[in-house]
Tab-separated table of C-alpha atoms in Angstrom:
chain	number	residue	atom	x	y	z
A	42	MET	CA	-2.586	60.779	-39.531
A	43	THR	CA	-3.280	64.380	-39.585
A	44	SER	CA	-2.096	66.699	-36.898
A	45	ARG	CA	-5.468	67.185	-35.528
A	46	GLU	CA	-5.658	63.233	-34.983
A	47	GLU	CA	-2.082	62.932	-33.484
A	48	GLN	CA	-2.997	65.678	-30.849
A	49	VAL	CA	-6.184	63.670	-29.961
A	50	LEU	CA	-4.197	60.710	-29.455
A	51	GLU	CA	-1.630	62.285	-27.271
A	52	ARG	CA	-4.200	64.033	-25.050
A	53	ILE	CA	-5.782	60.159	-24.596
A	54	ASP	CA	-2.253	59.159	-23.783
A	55	ARG	CA	-1.675	61.637	-21.272
A	56	ALA	CA	-4.954	60.983	-19.529
A	57	ARG	CA	-4.568	57.145	-19.079
A	58	ARG	CA	-0.850	57.907	-17.820
A	59	ARG	CA	-2.364	59.797	-14.827
A	60	LYS	CA	-2.301	58.355	-11.493
A	61	ALA	CA	-5.557	56.754	-11.025
A	62	ARG	CA	-8.176	58.886	-8.475
A	63	VAL	CA	-11.601	58.306	-7.273
A	64	ARG	CA	-13.073	61.707	-7.645
A	65	GLU	CA	-16.533	60.913	-6.176
A	66	GLU	CA	-17.025	60.790	-2.719
A	67	HIS	CA	-19.566	58.011	-2.534
A	68	ILE	CA	-19.853	54.635	-4.684
A	69	THR	CA	-21.928	54.926	-7.539
A	70	MET	CA	-23.449	52.177	-9.621
A	71	ALA	CA	-21.009	52.831	-12.394
A	72	HIS	CA	-18.151	51.701	-9.949
A	73	GLY	CA	-19.686	48.143	-10.358
A	74	ALA	CA	-20.053	47.973	-14.329
A	75	GLY	CA	-16.549	46.757	-15.081
A	76	GLY	CA	-15.521	50.103	-17.079
A	77	ARG	CA	-13.464	53.077	-16.390
A	78	ALA	CA	-15.115	53.874	-12.852
A	79	THR	CA	-14.488	50.275	-11.962
A	80	GLN	CA	-10.763	50.437	-13.182
A	81	THR	CA	-10.235	53.621	-11.259
A	82	LEU	CA	-11.670	52.331	-8.000
A	83	ILE	CA	-9.543	49.015	-8.068
A	84	GLU	CA	-6.243	50.922	-8.987
A	85	ALA	CA	-6.972	53.800	-6.672
A	86	VAL	CA	-8.156	52.117	-3.673
A	87	PHE	CA	-7.665	48.255	-3.610
A	88	LEU	CA	-4.589	47.979	-5.677
A	89	ASP	CA	-2.883	50.940	-3.503
A	90	ALA	CA	-3.727	49.002	-0.425
A	91	PHE	CA	-2.850	45.556	-1.162
A	92	ARG	CA	-0.322	45.930	-4.047
A	93	ASN	CA	1.874	42.835	-4.398
A	94	PRO	CA	3.434	41.260	-7.492
A	95	LEU	CA	0.405	38.700	-7.749
A	96	LEU	CA	-2.271	41.212	-7.567
A	97	GLU	CA	-0.480	43.841	-9.974
A	98	PRO	CA	-1.308	42.088	-13.046
A	99	LEU	CA	-4.993	42.464	-12.351
A	100	GLU	CA	-5.857	39.226	-14.229
A	101	ASP	CA	-9.121	37.441	-13.645
A	102	GLY	CA	-7.289	35.107	-11.144
A	103	ALA	CA	-3.908	35.070	-9.543
A	104	VAL	CA	-1.250	32.140	-10.351
A	105	ILE	CA	0.598	30.781	-7.546
A	106	GLN	CA	3.615	28.880	-7.067
A	107	VAL	CA	3.366	26.120	-4.300
A	108	PRO	CA	6.651	24.953	-3.128
A	109	ALA	CA	5.591	22.821	-0.203
A	110	PHE	CA	3.904	20.625	-2.859
A	111	THR	CA	5.799	18.871	-5.625
A	112	ALA	CA	4.308	18.171	-8.869
A	113	PRO	CA	5.136	15.279	-11.280
A	114	GLY	CA	8.912	15.704	-12.352
A	115	GLY	CA	9.982	17.646	-9.207
A	116	ALA	CA	8.739	21.068	-10.227
A	117	CYS	CA	6.669	23.257	-7.864
A	118	ALA	CA	2.761	23.091	-8.770
A	119	ARG	CA	1.162	26.225	-9.985
A	120	LEU	CA	-2.329	26.929	-8.678
A	121	ALA	CA	-4.919	29.814	-10.010
A	122	PHE	CA	-6.771	31.169	-7.201
A	123	THR	CA	-10.218	33.468	-8.018
A	124	THR	CA	-12.881	34.940	-6.217
A	125	ASP	CA	-16.188	36.770	-7.251
A	126	SER	CA	-19.522	37.948	-6.113
A	127	TYR	CA	-22.871	37.810	-7.383
A	128	VAL	CA	-25.795	40.091	-6.989
A	129	VAL	CA	-27.810	39.474	-10.298
A	130	SER	CA	-31.377	40.900	-10.555
A	131	PRO	CA	-33.519	39.067	-11.034
A	132	LEU	CA	-32.203	35.947	-9.403
A	133	PHE	CA	-33.710	33.689	-12.131
A	134	PHE	CA	-33.770	34.462	-15.714
A	135	PRO	CA	-34.211	32.745	-19.020
A	136	GLY	CA	-31.244	30.422	-19.402
A	137	GLY	CA	-29.899	30.434	-15.814
A	138	ASP	CA	-30.087	31.699	-12.293
A	139	ILE	CA	-27.596	33.314	-9.573
A	140	GLY	CA	-26.614	30.090	-8.802
A	141	ASP	CA	-25.114	28.499	-11.990
A	142	LEU	CA	-23.833	32.077	-12.741
A	143	ALA	CA	-21.773	31.972	-9.702
A	144	VAL	CA	-20.344	28.434	-10.426
A	145	ASN	CA	-19.607	29.146	-13.882
A	146	GLY	CA	-18.464	32.631	-13.427
A	147	THR	CA	-15.729	31.293	-11.064
A	148	VAL	CA	-14.705	28.410	-13.204
A	149	ASN	CA	-14.297	30.528	-16.355
A	150	ASP	CA	-11.935	32.934	-14.211
A	151	LEU	CA	-9.738	29.813	-13.550
A	152	ALA	CA	-9.836	28.532	-16.929
A	153	VAL	CA	-8.746	31.842	-18.689
A	154	CYS	CA	-5.775	31.497	-16.525
A	155	GLY	CA	-5.130	28.109	-17.965
A	156	ALA	CA	-5.742	26.285	-15.178
A	157	ARG	CA	-7.955	23.064	-14.623
A	158	PRO	CA	-10.818	24.083	-12.196
A	159	LEU	CA	-11.053	21.913	-9.204
A	160	TYR	CA	-12.730	23.213	-5.853
A	161	LEU	CA	-15.120	25.984	-5.127
A	162	SER	CA	-16.136	27.762	-2.175
A	163	ALA	CA	-19.773	29.342	-1.944
A	164	GLY	CA	-20.833	31.991	0.442
A	165	PHE	CA	-24.418	33.094	0.872
A	166	VAL	CA	-25.777	36.507	2.087
A	167	LEU	CA	-29.575	35.803	2.712
A	168	GLU	CA	-32.218	38.601	3.343
A	169	GLU	CA	-34.721	37.787	6.213
A	170	GLY	CA	-37.891	36.739	4.410
A	171	PHE	CA	-36.290	35.004	1.469
A	172	PRO	CA	-38.317	31.978	0.429
A	173	VAL	CA	-36.406	28.615	1.467
A	174	GLU	CA	-37.656	26.927	-2.035
A	175	ASP	CA	-35.926	29.684	-3.774
A	176	LEU	CA	-32.710	29.110	-1.990
A	177	ARG	CA	-33.036	25.026	-2.704
A	178	ARG	CA	-33.634	26.268	-6.507
A	179	VAL	CA	-30.246	28.117	-6.202
A	180	ALA	CA	-28.494	25.357	-4.494
A	181	ALA	CA	-29.631	22.710	-6.907
A	182	SER	CA	-28.607	24.946	-9.862
A	183	MET	CA	-25.165	25.410	-8.315
A	184	ALA	CA	-24.664	21.504	-7.732
A	185	ARG	CA	-25.592	20.707	-11.397
A	186	ALA	CA	-23.327	23.439	-12.791
A	187	ALA	CA	-20.566	22.342	-10.745
A	188	ALA	CA	-21.112	18.669	-11.796
A	189	ALA	CA	-21.279	19.591	-15.486
A	190	ALA	CA	-17.964	21.708	-14.880
A	191	GLY	CA	-16.255	18.920	-13.293
A	192	VAL	CA	-15.607	20.722	-9.736
A	193	ALA	CA	-16.790	20.364	-6.339
A	194	ILE	CA	-18.063	22.939	-3.729
A	195	VAL	CA	-16.101	22.147	-0.755
A	196	THR	CA	-16.482	24.766	1.963
A	197	GLY	CA	-18.674	27.635	2.461
A	198	ASP	CA	-20.692	30.310	4.751
A	199	THR	CA	-24.023	31.757	5.482
A	200	LYS	CA	-24.963	34.893	6.631
A	201	VAL	CA	-28.582	36.476	7.307
A	202	VAL	CA	-29.415	40.191	7.448
A	203	GLN	CA	-32.697	41.870	8.300
A	204	ARG	CA	-35.339	42.376	5.842
A	205	GLY	CA	-34.658	45.231	3.475
A	206	LYS	CA	-30.741	45.030	4.087
A	207	ALA	CA	-30.340	42.985	1.076
A	208	ASP	CA	-32.072	41.868	-1.976
A	209	GLY	CA	-32.887	38.415	-1.484
A	210	CYS	CA	-29.889	36.455	-1.874
A	211	TYR	CA	-26.333	37.074	-2.835
A	212	VAL	CA	-23.263	34.596	-3.663
A	213	THR	CA	-19.725	34.773	-3.243
A	214	THR	CA	-17.749	31.858	-4.851
A	215	ALA	CA	-13.886	31.527	-4.689
A	216	GLY	CA	-12.056	28.829	-6.782
A	217	VAL	CA	-8.738	27.018	-6.941
A	218	GLY	CA	-7.532	25.299	-10.175
A	219	LEU	CA	-4.114	23.461	-11.189
A	220	LEU	CA	-1.889	24.607	-14.140
A	221	ASP	CA	-1.365	21.116	-15.620
A	222	ARG	CA	0.795	22.917	-18.285
A	223	ASP	CA	3.584	25.589	-18.311
A	224	THR	CA	0.986	27.800	-20.243
A	225	ARG	CA	2.003	31.672	-19.679
A	226	LEU	CA	-1.169	33.917	-20.332
A	227	GLY	CA	-1.745	37.420	-19.594
A	228	VAL	CA	-3.244	40.649	-21.083
A	229	ALA	CA	0.406	42.268	-21.084
A	230	ARG	CA	1.354	39.547	-23.656
A	231	ALA	CA	-0.177	40.558	-26.865
A	232	ARG	CA	2.061	41.428	-29.882
A	233	PRO	CA	1.581	43.096	-33.119
A	234	GLY	CA	0.601	40.595	-35.740
A	235	ASP	CA	-1.724	38.426	-33.451
A	236	ALA	CA	-5.340	37.668	-34.215
A	237	VAL	CA	-8.303	38.513	-32.169
A	238	LEU	CA	-11.034	35.867	-31.699
A	239	VAL	CA	-14.086	35.606	-29.691
A	240	SER	CA	-15.852	32.005	-29.135
A	241	GLY	CA	-19.214	32.779	-29.922
A	242	PRO	CA	-21.953	35.525	-30.173
A	243	ILE	CA	-21.781	38.446	-27.891
A	244	GLY	CA	-24.044	40.377	-25.511
A	245	GLU	CA	-26.694	37.666	-24.554
A	246	HIS	CA	-26.185	37.667	-21.178
A	247	GLY	CA	-26.650	41.268	-20.423
A	248	VAL	CA	-29.496	41.642	-22.805
A	249	THR	CA	-31.509	38.658	-21.308
A	250	ILE	CA	-31.123	40.176	-17.999
A	251	MET	CA	-32.351	43.628	-18.952
A	252	LEU	CA	-35.458	42.181	-20.635
A	253	ALA	CA	-36.038	40.045	-17.823
A	254	ARG	CA	-36.658	42.436	-15.339
A	255	GLY	CA	-39.943	43.598	-17.317
A	256	GLU	CA	-39.169	47.294	-17.038
A	257	LEU	CA	-39.340	47.585	-20.994
A	258	ASP	CA	-41.640	46.822	-23.378
A	259	ILE	CA	-39.436	44.713	-25.694
A	260	GLU	CA	-40.022	41.080	-26.686
A	261	ALA	CA	-37.098	38.925	-27.716
A	262	ASP	CA	-36.290	35.223	-27.908
A	263	VAL	CA	-33.084	35.875	-26.079
A	264	THR	CA	-31.341	33.488	-23.348
A	265	SER	CA	-28.205	33.950	-21.164
A	266	ASP	CA	-25.053	32.343	-22.504
A	267	THR	CA	-24.112	31.233	-19.015
A	268	ALA	CA	-21.770	28.101	-19.281
A	269	PRO	CA	-18.600	26.767	-17.994
A	270	LEU	CA	-15.796	27.474	-20.460
A	271	ASN	CA	-13.003	24.906	-19.131
A	272	GLY	CA	-13.769	22.441	-21.633
A	273	LEU	CA	-13.755	24.837	-24.521
A	274	ILE	CA	-10.593	26.354	-23.378
A	275	THR	CA	-8.829	23.253	-22.650
A	276	ALA	CA	-9.531	21.877	-26.344
A	277	LEU	CA	-7.976	25.542	-27.435
A	278	LEU	CA	-4.732	25.098	-25.406
A	279	GLN	CA	-4.224	21.571	-26.522
A	280	ALA	CA	-4.693	22.589	-30.115
A	281	THR	CA	-2.112	25.271	-30.216
A	282	GLY	CA	0.684	26.619	-27.861
A	283	ALA	CA	0.404	29.939	-29.415
A	284	VAL	CA	-2.261	31.621	-27.183
A	285	ARG	CA	-1.000	34.673	-25.327
A	286	CYS	CA	-4.263	35.919	-23.615
A	287	LEU	CA	-7.542	34.301	-22.794
A	288	ARG	CA	-10.070	36.736	-20.772
A	289	ASP	CA	-14.156	36.180	-20.506
A	290	ALA	CA	-16.023	38.830	-21.542
A	291	THR	CA	-18.388	39.831	-18.519
A	292	ARG	CA	-18.848	43.376	-17.244
A	293	GLY	CA	-17.875	45.817	-19.581
A	294	GLY	CA	-18.260	43.273	-22.390
A	295	VAL	CA	-15.820	42.619	-25.238
A	296	ALA	CA	-14.898	46.273	-25.609
A	297	THR	CA	-13.823	46.657	-22.087
A	298	ILE	CA	-11.510	43.358	-22.546
A	299	LEU	CA	-9.810	44.572	-25.587
A	300	ASN	CA	-9.074	48.005	-23.965
A	301	GLU	CA	-7.130	46.141	-21.145
A	302	ILE	CA	-5.001	43.999	-23.507
A	303	ALA	CA	-4.362	47.191	-25.567
A	304	ARG	CA	-3.183	49.117	-22.437
A	305	ALA	CA	-1.338	46.464	-20.647
A	306	SER	CA	0.425	45.324	-23.888
A	307	GLY	CA	1.243	48.894	-25.290
A	308	VAL	CA	-0.641	47.981	-28.618
A	309	ALA	CA	-3.391	48.889	-30.727
A	310	VAL	CA	-6.201	46.417	-31.077
A	311	VAL	CA	-8.069	46.718	-34.455
A	312	VAL	CA	-11.713	45.256	-34.873
A	313	ASP	CA	-13.773	44.777	-37.930
A	314	GLU	CA	-17.377	45.437	-36.952
A	315	ASP	CA	-18.615	43.155	-39.604
A	316	ALA	CA	-16.638	40.252	-38.013
A	317	VAL	CA	-18.252	40.328	-34.419
A	318	PRO	CA	-20.826	37.724	-33.924
A	319	VAL	CA	-24.154	39.291	-32.588
A	320	ARG	CA	-27.506	37.400	-32.850
A	321	PRO	CA	-30.020	39.444	-34.759
A	322	ASP	CA	-32.455	39.773	-31.583
A	323	VAL	CA	-29.557	40.980	-29.658
A	324	ARG	CA	-28.347	43.470	-31.843
A	325	GLY	CA	-32.229	44.552	-32.257
A	326	ALA	CA	-32.722	44.876	-28.604
A	327	CYS	CA	-29.424	46.766	-28.237
A	328	GLU	CA	-30.539	49.247	-30.796
A	329	LEU	CA	-33.712	49.904	-28.925
A	330	LEU	CA	-31.768	50.466	-25.904
A	331	GLY	CA	-29.098	52.485	-27.637
A	332	ILE	CA	-26.302	50.326	-26.323
A	333	ASP	CA	-23.316	48.935	-28.232
A	334	PRO	CA	-23.352	44.949	-27.942
A	335	LEU	CA	-19.530	45.385	-27.780
A	336	TYR	CA	-20.268	46.704	-24.110
A	337	VAL	CA	-22.677	44.000	-23.255
A	338	ALA	CA	-21.818	41.385	-21.021
A	339	CYS	CA	-21.452	37.901	-21.875
A	340	GLU	CA	-20.977	34.718	-19.129
A	341	GLY	CA	-20.055	32.198	-21.677
A	342	ARG	CA	-17.750	33.865	-24.133
A	343	VAL	CA	-13.961	34.054	-24.200
A	344	VAL	CA	-11.906	36.447	-25.791
A	345	VAL	CA	-8.747	34.912	-27.378
A	346	VAL	CA	-5.503	36.543	-28.488
A	347	VAL	CA	-3.265	34.143	-30.271
A	348	ALA	CA	-0.210	34.452	-32.919
A	349	GLY	CA	-1.170	35.515	-36.006
A	350	GLU	CA	-0.345	32.364	-37.779
A	351	ALA	CA	-1.811	30.043	-35.661
A	352	ALA	CA	-5.471	31.961	-35.851
A	353	GLU	CA	-7.112	29.481	-38.155
A	354	GLU	CA	-5.761	26.772	-36.026
A	355	ALA	CA	-7.332	28.221	-32.846
A	356	LEU	CA	-10.730	29.010	-34.762
A	357	ALA	CA	-10.857	25.488	-35.888
A	358	ALA	CA	-10.333	24.225	-32.368
A	359	LEU	CA	-12.980	26.646	-30.884
A	360	ARG	CA	-15.684	25.627	-33.663
A	361	GLY	CA	-14.722	21.873	-32.783
A	362	HIS	CA	-16.299	22.499	-29.293
A	363	PRO	CA	-20.144	23.076	-28.874
A	364	LEU	CA	-19.607	26.098	-26.958
A	365	GLY	CA	-17.465	27.570	-29.674
A	366	ALA	CA	-19.689	26.616	-32.793
A	367	GLY	CA	-19.953	30.601	-33.450
A	368	ALA	CA	-16.370	31.358	-32.861
A	369	ALA	CA	-14.846	33.970	-35.174
A	370	ILE	CA	-11.901	36.044	-35.990
A	371	ILE	CA	-12.766	39.618	-35.052
A	372	GLY	CA	-9.620	41.721	-35.302
A	373	ARG	CA	-5.948	41.845	-35.390
A	374	VAL	CA	-3.413	43.303	-32.997
A	375	ALA	CA	-1.161	46.289	-34.525
A	376	ALA	CA	1.791	48.548	-33.053
A	377	ASP	CA	0.045	51.826	-33.370
A	378	PRO	CA	-1.814	53.672	-32.069
A	379	PRO	CA	-0.562	51.866	-28.600
A	380	GLY	CA	-3.321	51.594	-25.964
A	381	LEU	CA	-6.111	51.987	-28.139
A	382	VAL	CA	-8.735	50.008	-29.474
A	383	LEU	CA	-10.093	50.721	-33.003
A	384	LEU	CA	-13.300	49.824	-34.818
A	385	ARG	CA	-13.361	49.478	-38.522
A	386	THR	CA	-16.942	50.412	-38.982
A	387	ALA	CA	-19.572	48.661	-41.791
A	388	PHE	CA	-19.580	52.277	-43.255
A	389	GLY	CA	-15.640	51.954	-44.156
A	390	GLY	CA	-14.697	54.569	-41.199
A	391	THR	CA	-12.919	53.990	-38.357
A	392	ARG	CA	-13.591	55.006	-34.474
A	393	ILE	CA	-11.937	54.653	-31.199
A	394	VAL	CA	-13.535	52.129	-28.859
A	395	ASP	CA	-12.981	53.348	-25.390
A	396	VAL	CA	-13.772	51.590	-22.073
A	397	LEU	CA	-17.092	51.547	-20.921
A	398	VAL	CA	-18.392	54.662	-19.038
A	399	GLY	CA	-21.321	54.579	-16.842
A	400	ASP	CA	-23.405	51.667	-15.981
A	401	PRO	CA	-26.224	51.044	-18.941
A	402	LEU	CA	-26.902	47.497	-17.526
A	403	PRO	CA	-26.510	47.429	-13.744
A	404	ARG	CA	-26.805	44.180	-11.680
A	405	ILE	CA	-26.123	41.831	-14.731
A	406	CYS	CA	-23.847	39.308	-12.495
């Protein structure tokens, strides 16, 4: 590297080592986008207040040892526990709605922990005046999604607020899953030489939501990719024991996930732009909107980091499942520069892919 490049990388590294601090006096939409503002909010407010060994990894769910319950063979059971809230607008969109989105999102957060999802809770905040028929549609969608994922919704809560105090319907789900195998996964486990895969074309959910709002004069035949990934992930974990990390690329997209991996593991992630699968209509819509598909949310795609020698085996396992038919190896893990994601562009250059800044697509989940 040139001296100038080294200076830039050193400045980036110094900035990332600084203690997280929320500089805004009020919450903005960017704090919910899944990018830099969200990470700062989580680290400076929530992690600072609730810090404990189970929370500190900041994974999609916590893995908990349960000594009071003995698993087969006398070992303590390992459970995964997660929670998420859904405020998507509009509530109903091509390919799904807030109901199946809530179920699939929580199932996926458990699955990327290596767990077998079992039980969910569902909490509803309803606005006065919300149509009961729409609520029936949401509940029916959740029931179908739960049946498809093999989980049960076993408890819940309902609250109603005055007209104008919400946006129709918000849903919060929590989930519990069982880790059947001694799988150790996490964003801090990537190593130089590992391969990075994605289970299919990216950006479909975020683009679908944006177009469904009808605010843009853009027509595209795009539907959300919302789907339960537990079956796909089970097939992957059965095929190879070399998986290091699994993350579903929701808010902030694939780029934000890769940055979390690079930062937590102290490695570089090098991505080939031509290898990243993006459907033509999604790419076209992103170009018109001025958005990079790498930052656009998915709701049915998983990012996989696997030991380099097992890359083809993992790819075959993903492609052998209907939800992974479009899987691809998109990059590799390198030692330097640590903590950064680099994109090898189609033009032969290389650029840094940073964490998402701002909120180009608000309220997408």
